[in-house]
Amino acid sequence: MQLLVEVYRVARQLPDGERYGIAAQLARAAVSVPANIAEGFGRSTRGDYLRHLSIGSGSLRELETHLEAITLLEYLPETATEAAAAAARRTGFLLYRMQRSLLPRGS
């Protein structure tokens, strides 16, 4: 959830002209990550949980791409996206570990 908060801080700083562009995509991806983790946790099978973690991981990669694009397009300086990028890295590490812990031994 900290990732979501950091990303929304970035999205609020983007130019008004990007409200329905990259800001909306960034926010959508940020919501998708914890939502998929939660939904997967609530599912009844390990396979469903893993599938939702995979979807959340994909959304995380999308989010990281949007953060990089914001800097490359010079909408914001890199310093404005550092906290969100750091939260994305932490979340990615935790997602990876969670996925690995749910896989059968030897996978």
mmCIF file of C-alpha atoms in Angstrom:
data_model
loop_
_atom_site.group_PDB
_atom_site.id
_atom_site.type_symbol
_atom_site.label_atom_id
_atom_site.label_comp_id
_atom_site.label_asym_id
_atom_site.label_seq_id
_atom_site.Cartn_x
_atom_site.Cartn_y
_atom_site.Cartn_z
ATOM 1 C CA MET A 1 0.000 0.000 0.000
ATOM 2 C CA GLN A 2 2.969 2.309 0.529
ATOM 3 C CA LEU A 3 3.703 1.911 -3.179
ATOM 4 C CA LEU A 4 0.193 3.103 -3.980
ATOM 5 C CA VAL A 5 0.638 6.193 -1.773
ATOM 6 C CA GLU A 6 4.015 7.073 -3.333
ATOM 7 C CA VAL A 7 2.706 6.638 -6.876
ATOM 8 C CA TYR A 8 -0.308 8.840 -6.224
ATOM 9 C CA ARG A 9 2.070 11.526 -4.924
ATOM 10 C CA VAL A 10 3.875 11.385 -8.263
ATOM 11 C CA ALA A 11 0.634 11.362 -10.272
ATOM 12 C CA ARG A 12 -0.595 14.528 -8.511
ATOM 13 C CA GLN A 13 2.554 16.372 -9.656
ATOM 14 C CA LEU A 14 2.104 15.590 -13.354
ATOM 15 C CA PRO A 15 0.911 18.292 -15.746
ATOM 16 C CA ASP A 16 -2.872 18.707 -16.044
ATOM 17 C CA GLY A 17 -2.628 17.657 -19.690
ATOM 18 C CA GLU A 18 -1.543 14.215 -18.535
ATOM 19 C CA ARG A 19 -4.434 13.699 -16.121
ATOM 20 C CA TYR A 20 -6.118 11.267 -18.533
ATOM 21 C CA GLY A 21 -2.875 9.976 -20.010
ATOM 22 C CA ILE A 22 0.119 8.721 -18.126
ATOM 23 C CA ALA A 23 -1.224 9.864 -14.726
ATOM 24 C CA ALA A 24 -4.333 7.703 -15.138
ATOM 25 C CA GLN A 25 -2.294 4.720 -16.336
ATOM 26 C CA LEU A 26 0.153 5.126 -13.463
ATOM 27 C CA ALA A 27 -2.652 5.264 -10.892
ATOM 28 C CA ARG A 28 -4.446 2.279 -12.441
ATOM 29 C CA ALA A 29 -1.284 0.154 -12.298
ATOM 30 C CA ALA A 30 -0.591 1.282 -8.716
ATOM 31 C CA VAL A 31 -4.052 0.163 -7.592
ATOM 32 C CA SER A 32 -3.772 -3.112 -9.491
ATOM 33 C CA VAL A 33 -0.690 -4.330 -7.608
ATOM 34 C CA PRO A 34 -2.123 -4.537 -4.053
ATOM 35 C CA ALA A 35 -5.623 -5.348 -5.359
ATOM 36 C CA ASN A 36 -4.347 -8.453 -7.147
ATOM 37 C CA ILE A 37 -2.295 -9.530 -4.146
ATOM 38 C CA ALA A 38 -5.382 -9.215 -1.943
ATOM 39 C CA GLU A 39 -7.671 -10.944 -4.415
ATOM 40 C CA GLY A 40 -5.232 -13.805 -4.880
ATOM 41 C CA PHE A 41 -4.907 -14.230 -1.132
ATOM 42 C CA GLY A 42 -8.672 -14.527 -0.900
ATOM 43 C CA ARG A 43 -8.861 -17.262 -3.523
ATOM 44 C CA SER A 44 -9.250 -20.884 -2.519
ATOM 45 C CA THR A 45 -6.347 -22.441 -4.410
ATOM 46 C CA ARG A 46 -2.612 -21.910 -4.546
ATOM 47 C CA GLY A 47 -2.792 -21.745 -8.348
ATOM 48 C CA ASP A 48 -5.282 -18.868 -8.215
ATOM 49 C CA TYR A 49 -3.098 -17.075 -5.690
ATOM 50 C CA LEU A 50 -0.031 -17.499 -7.905
ATOM 51 C CA ARG A 51 -1.949 -16.287 -10.955
ATOM 52 C CA HIS A 52 -3.019 -13.104 -9.169
ATOM 53 C CA LEU A 53 0.505 -12.537 -7.869
ATOM 54 C CA SER A 54 1.688 -12.847 -11.465
ATOM 55 C CA ILE A 55 -0.876 -10.284 -12.608
ATOM 56 C CA GLY A 56 0.212 -7.962 -9.786
ATOM 57 C CA SER A 57 3.824 -8.441 -10.844
ATOM 58 C CA GLY A 58 2.928 -7.476 -14.404
ATOM 59 C CA SER A 59 1.178 -4.352 -13.167
ATOM 60 C CA LEU A 60 4.256 -3.527 -11.123
ATOM 61 C CA ARG A 61 6.460 -3.726 -14.228
ATOM 62 C CA GLU A 62 3.978 -1.505 -16.066
ATOM 63 C CA LEU A 63 4.130 0.990 -13.203
ATOM 64 C CA GLU A 64 7.949 1.023 -13.289
ATOM 65 C CA THR A 65 7.810 1.697 -17.027
ATOM 66 C CA HIS A 66 5.471 4.653 -16.494
ATOM 67 C CA LEU A 67 7.783 6.085 -13.829
ATOM 68 C CA GLU A 68 10.720 5.852 -16.223
ATOM 69 C CA ALA A 69 8.669 7.449 -19.018
ATOM 70 C CA ILE A 70 7.798 10.381 -16.756
ATOM 71 C CA THR A 71 11.491 11.122 -16.334
ATOM 72 C CA LEU A 72 12.402 10.499 -19.984
ATOM 73 C CA LEU A 73 9.594 12.777 -21.175
ATOM 74 C CA GLU A 74 10.814 15.387 -18.666
ATOM 75 C CA TYR A 75 7.429 15.747 -16.988
ATOM 76 C CA LEU A 76 9.171 15.526 -13.608
ATOM 77 C CA PRO A 77 12.790 15.300 -12.450
ATOM 78 C CA GLU A 78 14.043 11.863 -11.390
ATOM 79 C CA THR A 79 14.110 13.032 -7.766
ATOM 80 C CA ALA A 80 10.299 13.351 -7.895
ATOM 81 C CA THR A 81 9.888 9.665 -8.719
ATOM 82 C CA GLU A 82 12.649 8.226 -6.494
ATOM 83 C CA ALA A 83 10.417 7.298 -3.530
ATOM 84 C CA ALA A 84 7.892 5.584 -5.804
ATOM 85 C CA ALA A 85 10.657 3.751 -7.679
ATOM 86 C CA ALA A 86 12.177 2.581 -4.384
ATOM 87 C CA ALA A 87 8.769 1.370 -3.178
ATOM 88 C CA ALA A 88 8.333 -0.466 -6.499
ATOM 89 C CA ARG A 89 11.677 -2.227 -6.053
ATOM 90 C CA ARG A 90 10.761 -3.293 -2.504
ATOM 91 C CA THR A 91 7.351 -4.487 -3.646
ATOM 92 C CA GLY A 92 8.907 -6.400 -6.533
ATOM 93 C CA PHE A 93 11.293 -8.161 -4.189
ATOM 94 C CA LEU A 94 8.461 -9.096 -1.822
ATOM 95 C CA LEU A 95 6.262 -10.294 -4.683
ATOM 96 C CA TYR A 96 9.081 -12.454 -6.027
ATOM 97 C CA ARG A 97 9.683 -13.996 -2.597
ATOM 98 C CA MET A 98 5.976 -14.599 -2.099
ATOM 99 C CA GLN A 99 5.681 -16.315 -5.489
ATOM 100 C CA ARG A 100 8.741 -18.479 -4.821
ATOM 101 C CA SER A 101 7.390 -19.542 -1.419
ATOM 102 C CA LEU A 102 4.170 -20.799 -3.038
ATOM 103 C CA LEU A 103 5.840 -22.858 -5.754
ATOM 104 C CA PRO A 104 6.370 -26.574 -5.174
ATOM 105 C CA ARG A 105 9.868 -27.511 -3.991
ATOM 106 C CA GLY A 106 12.349 -27.903 -6.834
ATOM 107 C CA SER A 107 10.580 -25.417 -9.153
#
